[in-house]
CSV table of C-alpha atoms in Angstrom, one decimal:
chain,number,residue,atom,x,y,z
S,1,MET,CA,-7.7,-49.0,172.3
S,2,ARG,CA,-7.6,-51.9,174.7
S,3,TYR,CA,-8.5,-49.5,177.5
S,4,LEU,CA,-11.6,-48.3,175.6
S,5,TYR,CA,-12.6,-51.8,174.8
S,6,SER,CA,-12.3,-52.8,178.4
S,7,ILE,CA,-14.6,-49.9,179.4
S,8,GLY,CA,-17.1,-51.2,176.8
S,9,ILE,CA,-17.0,-54.7,178.2
S,10,HIS,CA,-17.7,-53.5,181.7
S,11,THR,CA,-20.5,-51.4,180.4
S,12,TYR,CA,-21.9,-54.3,178.5
S,13,ARG,CA,-21.7,-56.5,181.6
S,14,PHE,CA,-23.7,-53.9,183.6
S,15,LEU,CA,-26.4,-53.8,180.9
S,16,ILE,CA,-26.7,-57.6,181.0
S,17,PHE,CA,-27.0,-57.3,184.8
S,18,LEU,CA,-29.9,-54.8,184.4
S,19,ALA,CA,-31.6,-56.9,181.7
S,20,SER,CA,-31.3,-60.0,183.9
S,21,PHE,CA,-34.1,-58.7,186.2
S,22,PHE,CA,-36.7,-59.1,183.4
S,23,ASN,CA,-35.1,-61.2,180.7
S,24,PRO,CA,-34.5,-65.0,181.4
S,25,LYS,CA,-31.7,-65.4,178.8
S,26,ALA,CA,-29.9,-62.3,180.1
S,27,ARG,CA,-30.3,-63.8,183.6
S,28,GLU,CA,-28.8,-67.1,182.5
S,29,LEU,CA,-25.9,-65.4,180.7
S,30,TYR,CA,-25.0,-63.1,183.7
S,31,LYS,CA,-25.2,-65.9,186.2
S,32,GLY,CA,-23.2,-68.3,184.0
S,33,GLN,CA,-20.4,-65.8,183.4
S,34,LYS,CA,-20.3,-64.7,187.0
S,35,ASN,CA,-19.9,-68.3,188.3
S,36,ALA,CA,-17.6,-69.5,185.4
S,37,LEU,CA,-14.2,-69.1,187.1
S,38,ARG,CA,-15.4,-70.6,190.4
S,39,TYR,CA,-16.7,-73.6,188.5
S,40,LEU,CA,-13.5,-74.0,186.5
S,41,LYS,CA,-11.3,-73.8,189.7
S,42,SER,CA,-13.4,-76.7,191.1
S,43,ASN,CA,-13.3,-78.9,188.0
S,44,ILE,CA,-10.0,-78.4,186.3
S,45,GLU,CA,-7.5,-81.1,187.2
S,46,GLU,CA,-4.3,-79.4,188.3
S,47,ASN,CA,-1.7,-81.5,186.4
S,48,ALA,CA,-3.8,-82.4,183.4
S,49,ARG,CA,-3.1,-81.2,179.9
S,50,TYR,CA,-6.1,-79.3,178.5
S,51,VAL,CA,-6.9,-78.2,175.0
S,52,TRP,CA,-9.4,-75.3,175.2
S,53,PHE,CA,-12.1,-75.1,172.6
S,54,HIS,CA,-14.5,-72.1,172.5
S,55,ALA,CA,-17.8,-72.0,170.7
S,56,ALA,CA,-20.3,-69.1,170.6
S,57,SER,CA,-23.3,-71.4,170.5
S,58,LEU,CA,-24.6,-74.7,169.1
S,59,GLY,CA,-23.7,-74.1,165.4
S,60,GLU,CA,-20.1,-73.4,166.3
S,61,PHE,CA,-20.0,-76.4,168.6
S,62,GLU,CA,-21.0,-78.6,165.7
S,63,GLN,CA,-18.1,-77.2,163.7
S,64,GLY,CA,-15.6,-77.9,166.5
S,65,ARG,CA,-17.0,-81.3,167.5
S,66,PRO,CA,-15.2,-83.3,164.7
S,67,ILE,CA,-11.9,-81.8,165.8
S,68,MET,CA,-12.5,-82.5,169.5
S,69,GLU,CA,-13.4,-86.1,168.8
S,70,ALA,CA,-10.5,-86.6,166.4
S,71,LEU,CA,-8.0,-85.2,169.0
S,72,LYS,CA,-9.5,-87.5,171.7
S,73,ARG,CA,-8.9,-90.5,169.4
S,74,GLN,CA,-5.4,-89.5,168.5
S,75,HIS,CA,-4.3,-88.2,171.9
S,76,PRO,CA,-6.3,-89.9,174.6
S,77,ASP,CA,-4.0,-88.4,177.3
S,78,LEU,CA,-5.3,-84.9,176.5
S,79,LYS,CA,-8.3,-83.4,178.2
S,80,ILE,CA,-10.8,-81.1,176.4
S,81,LEU,CA,-12.2,-77.9,178.0
S,82,LEU,CA,-15.2,-76.6,176.0
S,83,THR,CA,-16.6,-73.2,176.7
S,84,PHE,CA,-19.7,-71.5,175.4
S,85,TYR,CA,-20.8,-67.9,175.3
S,86,SER,CA,-24.5,-68.4,174.8
S,87,PRO,CA,-26.9,-70.0,177.3
S,88,SER,CA,-28.6,-72.0,174.5
S,89,GLY,CA,-25.3,-73.6,173.6
S,90,TYR,CA,-24.3,-74.3,177.2
S,91,ASN,CA,-27.7,-75.7,178.2
S,92,VAL,CA,-28.0,-78.2,175.4
S,93,ARG,CA,-24.3,-79.4,175.5
S,94,LYS,CA,-23.3,-79.1,179.1
S,95,ASP,CA,-23.3,-82.9,179.4
S,96,TYR,CA,-21.4,-83.5,176.1
S,97,ARG,CA,-19.2,-86.5,176.8
S,98,GLY,CA,-16.6,-85.6,174.2
S,99,ALA,CA,-15.3,-82.8,176.6
S,100,ASP,CA,-13.9,-83.4,180.1
S,101,VAL,CA,-15.2,-80.0,181.3
S,102,VAL,CA,-17.9,-77.8,179.8
S,103,ALA,CA,-18.3,-74.2,181.1
S,104,TYR,CA,-19.5,-70.7,180.3
S,105,LEU,CA,-16.8,-68.4,179.0
S,106,PRO,CA,-16.1,-65.8,181.7
S,107,PRO,CA,-16.5,-62.1,180.7
S,108,ASP,CA,-13.7,-60.8,178.5
S,109,THR,CA,-12.1,-58.6,181.1
S,110,ARG,CA,-8.3,-58.5,181.7
S,111,ARG,CA,-8.7,-59.9,185.2
S,112,SER,CA,-11.0,-62.7,184.1
S,113,ALA,CA,-8.8,-63.6,181.1
S,114,ARG,CA,-5.7,-63.8,183.3
S,115,ALA,CA,-7.5,-65.8,186.0
S,116,PHE,CA,-8.9,-68.2,183.3
S,117,VAL,CA,-5.5,-68.9,181.7
S,118,LYS,CA,-3.8,-69.3,185.1
S,119,THR,CA,-6.5,-71.8,186.2
S,120,VAL,CA,-6.7,-73.9,183.0
S,121,LYS,CA,-3.1,-73.6,181.7
S,122,PRO,CA,-4.2,-74.6,178.3
S,123,LEU,CA,-1.8,-76.5,176.0
S,124,LYS,CA,-3.5,-74.9,173.0
S,125,ALA,CA,-6.6,-72.7,172.5
S,126,ILE,CA,-8.9,-73.2,169.6
S,127,PHE,CA,-11.6,-70.6,168.7
S,128,ILE,CA,-14.4,-71.8,166.4
S,129,LYS,CA,-15.5,-69.6,163.4
S,130,TYR,CA,-16.5,-66.1,164.7
S,131,GLU,CA,-15.4,-65.8,168.3
S,132,PHE,CA,-12.5,-63.3,168.8
S,133,TRP,CA,-12.3,-62.0,172.4
S,134,PRO,CA,-9.5,-59.4,172.6
S,135,ASN,CA,-8.5,-59.7,176.3
S,136,PHE,CA,-8.4,-63.5,176.1
S,137,LEU,CA,-6.4,-63.4,172.8
S,138,LEU,CA,-3.9,-61.0,174.2
S,139,THR,CA,-3.5,-62.9,177.5
S,140,LEU,CA,-3.0,-66.2,175.6
S,141,ARG,CA,-0.2,-64.6,173.6
S,142,ALA,CA,1.4,-63.1,176.7
S,143,GLU,CA,1.4,-66.5,178.3
S,144,GLY,CA,2.8,-68.2,175.2
S,145,VAL,CA,-0.3,-70.4,174.5
S,146,PRO,CA,-0.5,-71.4,170.8
S,147,THR,CA,-3.9,-70.2,169.6
S,148,TYR,CA,-5.9,-71.2,166.5
S,149,ALA,CA,-9.1,-70.3,164.7
S,150,VAL,CA,-10.9,-73.1,162.8
S,151,SER,CA,-13.7,-73.0,160.2
S,152,ALA,CA,-13.2,-69.2,160.2
S,153,ILE,CA,-14.7,-67.1,157.4
S,154,PHE,CA,-13.9,-63.4,156.7
S,155,ARG,CA,-15.8,-60.8,154.6
S,156,PRO,CA,-14.9,-57.3,153.6
S,157,ASN,CA,-17.7,-55.7,155.7
S,158,GLN,CA,-16.3,-57.1,159.0
S,159,ILE,CA,-14.8,-54.7,161.5
S,160,PHE,CA,-11.2,-56.0,160.9
S,161,PHE,CA,-11.2,-54.4,157.5
S,162,LYS,CA,-12.8,-51.0,158.3
S,163,TRP,CA,-10.7,-47.9,158.6
S,164,TYR,CA,-11.6,-47.8,162.3
S,165,GLY,CA,-10.8,-51.5,162.9
S,166,LYS,CA,-7.0,-51.7,162.7
S,167,TRP,CA,-6.8,-52.7,166.4
S,168,TYR,CA,-9.1,-55.6,165.7
S,169,LEU,CA,-7.1,-56.6,162.6
S,170,GLN,CA,-3.9,-56.6,164.7
S,171,LEU,CA,-5.6,-59.1,167.1
S,172,LEU,CA,-5.6,-61.6,164.3
S,173,THR,CA,-1.8,-61.7,164.6
S,174,THR,CA,-2.2,-63.4,168.0
S,175,PHE,CA,-3.3,-66.6,166.2
S,176,ARG,CA,-0.6,-69.1,165.3
S,177,ARG,CA,-2.8,-70.2,162.4
S,178,LEU,CA,-6.2,-69.3,161.0
S,179,PHE,CA,-7.9,-72.2,159.3
S,180,VAL,CA,-10.4,-70.6,157.0
S,181,GLN,CA,-13.3,-72.0,155.0
S,182,ASP,CA,-12.5,-70.5,151.6
S,183,GLN,CA,-10.0,-68.9,149.3
S,184,ASP,CA,-11.8,-65.6,149.4
S,185,SER,CA,-11.1,-65.4,153.2
S,186,ALA,CA,-7.4,-66.2,152.7
S,187,VAL,CA,-7.0,-63.6,149.9
S,188,LEU,CA,-8.7,-61.0,152.0
S,189,LEU,CA,-6.5,-61.7,155.1
S,190,GLU,CA,-3.3,-61.7,153.0
S,191,LYS,CA,-4.2,-58.4,151.4
S,192,HIS,CA,-4.4,-56.9,154.9
S,193,GLY,CA,-1.1,-58.4,156.1
S,194,ILE,CA,-2.3,-61.5,157.9
S,195,HIS,CA,-0.2,-64.4,156.5
S,196,GLN,CA,-0.5,-67.3,158.9
S,197,VAL,CA,-3.6,-68.6,157.0
S,198,SER,CA,-4.5,-72.1,155.7
S,199,VAL,CA,-7.6,-72.9,153.5
S,200,SER,CA,-9.0,-76.0,155.2
S,201,GLY,CA,-12.7,-75.9,154.4
S,202,ASP,CA,-15.5,-76.2,156.9
S,203,THR,CA,-15.5,-78.9,159.5
S,204,ARG,CA,-19.3,-79.0,159.4
S,205,PHE,CA,-19.2,-81.1,156.2
S,206,ASP,CA,-17.3,-83.8,158.2
S,207,ARG,CA,-19.8,-83.6,161.0
S,208,VAL,CA,-22.8,-83.7,158.7
S,209,PHE,CA,-21.4,-86.7,156.8
S,210,ALA,CA,-20.8,-88.5,160.1
S,211,LEU,CA,-24.4,-87.8,161.2
S,212,PHE,CA,-25.6,-89.1,157.8
S,213,SER,CA,-23.5,-92.3,158.2
S,214,GLU,CA,-24.8,-92.9,161.7
S,215,ALA,CA,-28.4,-92.0,161.1
S,216,LYS,CA,-31.0,-94.5,162.2
S,217,LYS,CA,-34.5,-95.2,161.0
S,218,LEU,CA,-37.3,-93.5,163.0
S,219,PRO,CA,-40.4,-95.8,163.1
S,220,LEU,CA,-42.8,-93.0,164.3
S,221,VAL,CA,-41.7,-90.7,161.4
S,222,GLU,CA,-42.0,-93.6,158.9
S,223,ALA,CA,-45.6,-94.3,160.1
S,224,PHE,CA,-46.4,-90.6,159.7
S,225,VAL,CA,-45.0,-90.3,156.2
S,226,ALA,CA,-47.0,-93.3,155.0
S,227,GLY,CA,-45.8,-93.0,151.4
S,228,LYS,CA,-46.9,-89.4,151.0
S,229,PRO,CA,-44.7,-86.4,149.9
S,230,VAL,CA,-43.3,-84.7,153.0
S,231,ILE,CA,-41.8,-81.3,153.7
S,232,VAL,CA,-39.4,-81.3,156.6
S,233,ALA,CA,-39.1,-77.8,158.1
S,234,GLY,CA,-36.1,-77.7,160.5
S,235,SER,CA,-35.1,-75.0,163.0
S,236,THR,CA,-38.1,-72.9,162.3
S,237,TRP,CA,-39.1,-69.6,163.8
S,238,PRO,CA,-42.6,-67.9,163.9
S,239,GLU,CA,-41.9,-66.1,160.6
S,240,ASP,CA,-41.2,-69.4,158.9
S,241,GLU,CA,-44.1,-71.2,160.5
S,242,ASP,CA,-46.7,-68.6,159.4
S,243,LEU,CA,-45.7,-69.2,155.7
S,244,LEU,CA,-45.4,-73.0,156.1
S,245,VAL,CA,-48.8,-73.5,157.8
S,246,LYS,CA,-50.5,-71.3,155.2
S,247,TYR,CA,-49.0,-73.6,152.5
S,248,LEU,CA,-50.2,-76.7,154.4
S,249,LYS,CA,-53.7,-75.4,154.6
S,250,LYS,CA,-53.8,-74.8,150.9
S,251,HIS,CA,-52.3,-78.1,150.1
S,252,PRO,CA,-53.9,-80.7,152.4
S,253,LYS,CA,-52.5,-83.7,150.6
S,254,ILE,CA,-48.9,-82.7,151.6
S,255,LYS,CA,-47.5,-83.7,154.9
S,256,LEU,CA,-45.4,-81.3,157.0
S,257,ILE,CA,-42.9,-82.2,159.7
S,258,LEU,CA,-42.3,-79.1,161.8
S,259,VAL,CA,-39.2,-79.0,163.9
S,260,PRO,CA,-39.1,-75.6,165.8
S,261,HIS,CA,-35.9,-74.1,166.8
S,262,GLU,CA,-37.3,-73.4,170.3
S,263,ILE,CA,-39.7,-76.0,171.9
S,264,HIS,CA,-40.7,-74.1,175.0
S,265,LYS,CA,-44.3,-74.1,176.1
S,266,ASN,CA,-45.2,-70.6,174.8
S,267,HIS,CA,-43.9,-71.4,171.3
S,268,LEU,CA,-45.7,-74.7,171.1
S,269,GLU,CA,-48.9,-73.0,172.1
S,270,GLN,CA,-48.4,-70.4,169.3
S,271,ILE,CA,-47.9,-73.3,166.8
S,272,SER,CA,-51.1,-75.0,168.1
S,273,LYS,CA,-53.1,-71.9,167.5
S,274,LEU,CA,-51.6,-71.4,164.0
S,275,LEU,CA,-52.6,-75.0,163.1
S,276,ASP,CA,-56.0,-74.8,164.8
S,277,GLY,CA,-55.0,-77.7,166.9
S,278,LYS,CA,-54.8,-80.0,163.8
S,279,PHE,CA,-51.5,-81.7,164.4
S,280,ILE,CA,-49.8,-84.2,166.6
S,281,ARG,CA,-46.8,-83.8,168.8
S,282,TYR,CA,-44.0,-86.3,168.5
S,283,THR,CA,-44.1,-87.0,172.2
S,284,GLU,CA,-47.8,-87.8,172.1
S,285,ALA,CA,-47.8,-89.9,168.9
S,286,SER,CA,-47.9,-93.6,168.4
S,287,GLU,CA,-47.6,-95.7,165.3
S,288,ASN,CA,-51.3,-96.4,165.5
S,289,ASN,CA,-52.5,-92.8,165.5
S,290,ILE,CA,-49.8,-90.7,163.7
S,291,ALA,CA,-50.8,-91.5,160.1
S,292,ASP,CA,-54.1,-89.7,160.6
S,293,TYR,CA,-52.5,-86.3,160.8
S,294,ASN,CA,-50.8,-84.2,158.1
S,295,CYS,CA,-48.7,-82.2,160.5
S,296,LEU,CA,-46.2,-83.6,163.0
S,297,VAL,CA,-44.6,-81.1,165.4
S,298,VAL,CA,-41.3,-82.5,166.8
S,299,ASP,CA,-41.1,-81.4,170.4
S,300,VAL,CA,-37.8,-83.1,171.2
S,301,VAL,CA,-34.2,-82.2,170.4
S,302,GLY,CA,-31.5,-84.3,168.7
S,303,ILE,CA,-33.3,-86.1,165.8
S,304,LEU,CA,-33.6,-83.4,163.1
S,305,SER,CA,-30.6,-84.6,161.1
S,306,SER,CA,-32.2,-88.1,160.9
S,307,ILE,CA,-35.6,-86.8,160.1
S,308,TYR,CA,-34.3,-85.2,156.9
S,309,GLN,CA,-34.0,-88.6,155.3
S,310,TYR,CA,-37.8,-88.7,154.9
S,311,ALA,CA,-38.0,-85.3,153.2
S,312,LYS,CA,-39.1,-84.7,149.6
S,313,VAL,CA,-38.2,-81.0,150.2
S,314,ALA,CA,-36.5,-79.4,153.2
S,315,TYR,CA,-37.2,-75.9,154.6
S,316,VAL,CA,-34.6,-74.5,156.9
S,317,GLY,CA,-35.5,-71.7,159.3
S,318,GLY,CA,-33.8,-68.5,160.4
S,319,GLY,CA,-33.7,-66.8,157.0
S,320,PHE,CA,-36.2,-64.1,158.1
S,321,GLY,CA,-34.1,-63.4,161.2
S,322,VAL,CA,-30.3,-63.1,161.8
S,323,GLY,CA,-29.5,-66.0,159.4
S,324,ILE,CA,-30.3,-69.5,158.2
S,325,HIS,CA,-29.6,-72.6,160.3
S,326,ASN,CA,-27.7,-75.7,159.1
S,327,ILE,CA,-28.8,-76.5,155.5
S,328,LEU,CA,-26.1,-79.2,155.1
S,329,GLU,CA,-27.9,-81.7,157.3
S,330,ALA,CA,-30.7,-81.8,154.7
S,331,ALA,CA,-28.5,-81.5,151.6
S,332,VAL,CA,-26.4,-84.6,152.5
S,333,TRP,CA,-29.6,-86.7,151.9
S,334,ASN,CA,-29.9,-85.4,148.3
S,335,VAL,CA,-32.8,-83.2,149.4
S,336,PRO,CA,-33.4,-79.7,147.9
S,337,VAL,CA,-33.5,-76.9,150.4
S,338,VAL,CA,-35.6,-73.8,150.7
S,339,PHE,CA,-34.9,-70.9,153.1
S,340,GLY,CA,-35.6,-67.2,153.7
S,341,PRO,CA,-33.7,-64.2,152.4
S,342,ASN,CA,-31.0,-63.8,155.0
S,343,PHE,CA,-28.5,-66.4,153.7
S,344,GLN,CA,-25.6,-64.3,152.2
S,345,LYS,CA,-23.2,-65.0,155.1
S,346,PHE,CA,-23.3,-68.7,154.4
S,347,LYS,CA,-21.1,-70.0,151.6
S,348,GLU,CA,-22.8,-73.3,151.4
S,349,ALA,CA,-26.2,-71.5,150.7
S,350,ARG,CA,-24.7,-69.5,147.9
S,351,ASP,CA,-23.0,-72.6,146.4
S,352,LEU,CA,-26.2,-74.7,146.5
S,353,ILE,CA,-28.2,-71.9,145.0
S,354,GLN,CA,-25.7,-71.9,142.1
S,355,LEU,CA,-26.1,-75.7,141.8
S,356,LYS,CA,-29.9,-75.2,141.7
S,357,SER,CA,-30.3,-77.4,144.8
S,358,ALA,CA,-31.2,-74.6,147.1
S,359,PHE,CA,-33.7,-71.7,146.7
S,360,SER,CA,-34.3,-68.5,148.7
S,361,ILE,CA,-37.8,-67.1,149.2
S,362,ASN,CA,-39.0,-63.7,150.3
S,363,ASP,CA,-42.7,-64.2,150.9
S,364,TYR,CA,-45.6,-66.7,150.6
S,365,THR,CA,-45.8,-66.4,146.8
S,366,SER,CA,-42.2,-67.4,146.3
S,367,LEU,CA,-42.5,-70.1,148.9
S,368,GLU,CA,-45.5,-71.6,147.1
S,369,GLU,CA,-43.8,-71.4,143.7
S,370,ASN,CA,-40.7,-73.1,144.9
S,371,LEU,CA,-42.4,-75.9,146.9
S,372,ASP,CA,-44.8,-76.7,144.1
S,373,LYS,CA,-41.9,-77.0,141.7
S,374,LEU,CA,-39.6,-79.0,143.9
S,375,LEU,CA,-42.3,-81.5,145.1
S,376,CYS,CA,-42.6,-82.6,141.4
S,377,ASP,CA,-38.9,-82.6,140.6
S,378,GLU,CA,-37.2,-85.9,141.3
S,379,LYS,CA,-33.7,-84.7,140.5
S,380,ALA,CA,-33.6,-81.3,142.3
S,381,GLY,CA,-31.5,-82.4,145.2
S,382,GLN,CA,-29.0,-84.8,143.6
S,383,MET,CA,-26.3,-82.2,143.4
S,384,ALA,CA,-26.7,-81.3,147.0
S,385,GLY,CA,-25.4,-84.6,148.3
S,386,ASN,CA,-22.5,-84.6,145.9
S,387,TYR,CA,-21.6,-81.1,147.1
S,388,VAL,CA,-21.4,-82.3,150.8
S,389,ARG,CA,-19.2,-85.3,149.9
S,390,GLU,CA,-16.8,-83.2,147.8
S,391,ASN,CA,-16.1,-80.9,150.7
S,392,ILE,CA,-15.3,-83.3,153.6
S,393,GLY,CA,-11.8,-83.5,154.9
S,394,ALA,CA,-11.2,-80.2,156.9
S,395,THR,CA,-10.9,-82.1,160.2
S,396,GLU,CA,-8.0,-84.2,159.0
S,397,LEU,CA,-6.2,-81.3,157.6
S,398,ILE,CA,-6.5,-79.2,160.8
S,399,CYS,CA,-5.6,-82.0,163.1
S,400,ARG,CA,-2.5,-82.7,161.0
S,401,ASN,CA,-1.3,-79.2,161.7
S,402,LEU,CA,-2.0,-79.2,165.4
S,403,GLU,CA,1.2,-80.6,166.8
S,404,PHE,CA,1.1,-81.9,170.4
S,405,PRO,CA,4.2,-82.7,172.4
S,406,GLU,CA,4.3,-86.0,174.2
S,407,PRO,CA,3.3,-85.9,177.9
S,408,ALA,CA,6.3,-85.5,180.2
S,409,LYS,CA,7.4,-88.8,181.8
S,410,ASN,CA,7.6,-88.9,185.6
S,411,ALA,CA,10.7,-90.3,187.3
S,412,ASN,CA,9.2,-93.9,187.7
S,413,GLU,CA,8.3,-94.1,184.0
S,414,GLU,CA,11.8,-93.0,183.0
S,415,LYS,CA,13.4,-95.5,185.3
S,416,ALA,CA,11.2,-98.3,184.0
S,417,GLN,CA,12.0,-97.4,180.4
S,418,ASN,CA,15.8,-97.3,181.1
S,419,GLN,CA,15.7,-100.7,182.8
S,420,SER,CA,13.8,-102.3,179.8
């Protein structure tokens, strides 16, 4: 099976190469993977002790970030290597100061995996949530590198639990421990013979609460709000924006803060056409002119989690695509959350729906119904903030179970210690 998988990986690489001629994202991915090993060989310190974290993209990075930062505090002698699969994750976080080296993950071939482990010599490897790369996992086991999964979540429809997925299920035995988000995941794994499992919860709660605690006031946003009810729409895509702008046009007394997931030129031009030019960009606003508009388009990154403090209701995008983005960043502010229909993979969305602090919509009619109701409901989001606070603590539990040996002393240190 490993042989067939390796053929598939090489085929996939070739398809990315072909796509790179006309698709910018494919070009970035191919180039990043191609140069990854060369970059690592130039930037990895030979005698340093590295802990390797791997994240698919930005969402997974945010889940791993609390652990990286806790390890740095507890073990300042350790160095962090952070790898990404996606260009979007790498491009946004390539300068992340919490890691000593940030790189693309090389392609998951046997040769690349062996070269990677030989170059980095990781003390431990930590995969965040979903990323399970067979050749890397098998190479890490062969080299005796303790490997962990954190904030992982498993569902019966995943390949591990299909009749044709036994090889993938066996790959889970390469992990020293799987830290899973919920009891359902643990029971499912135990049922299929995977026993090295701990229910730790989701580290995103820790990260979101930290952002909440560190949030600063945003004078421009405060000037825009001007005491009026505000919908903050975060990480939106065109399908979300079509519905939200329609609602805004029908309800001109409401204010909308639109924070698109992608802020490249073409997308911002699409939004401008949708709004008939009747909006102001964050980068062009001042406290003197911003209150005159009822739509603010945020064309910078990094402030969404703080903007949610001004929301009466939050809308989180992605639900009409592959899945919703982070709803916890809004929930921690006691704000009710609305999102599209593709939320089933996200436990926090299901939980908040049960608590009546989150609501899923399928079309404009259901959007209007929910927004009209929530804008008049002072108590709708109260349970959301409590839910976040009740679920913090995963980082501490995981770090307690990641045991690190003390760094080896050199001859001079041992001599000095013996003399003292």
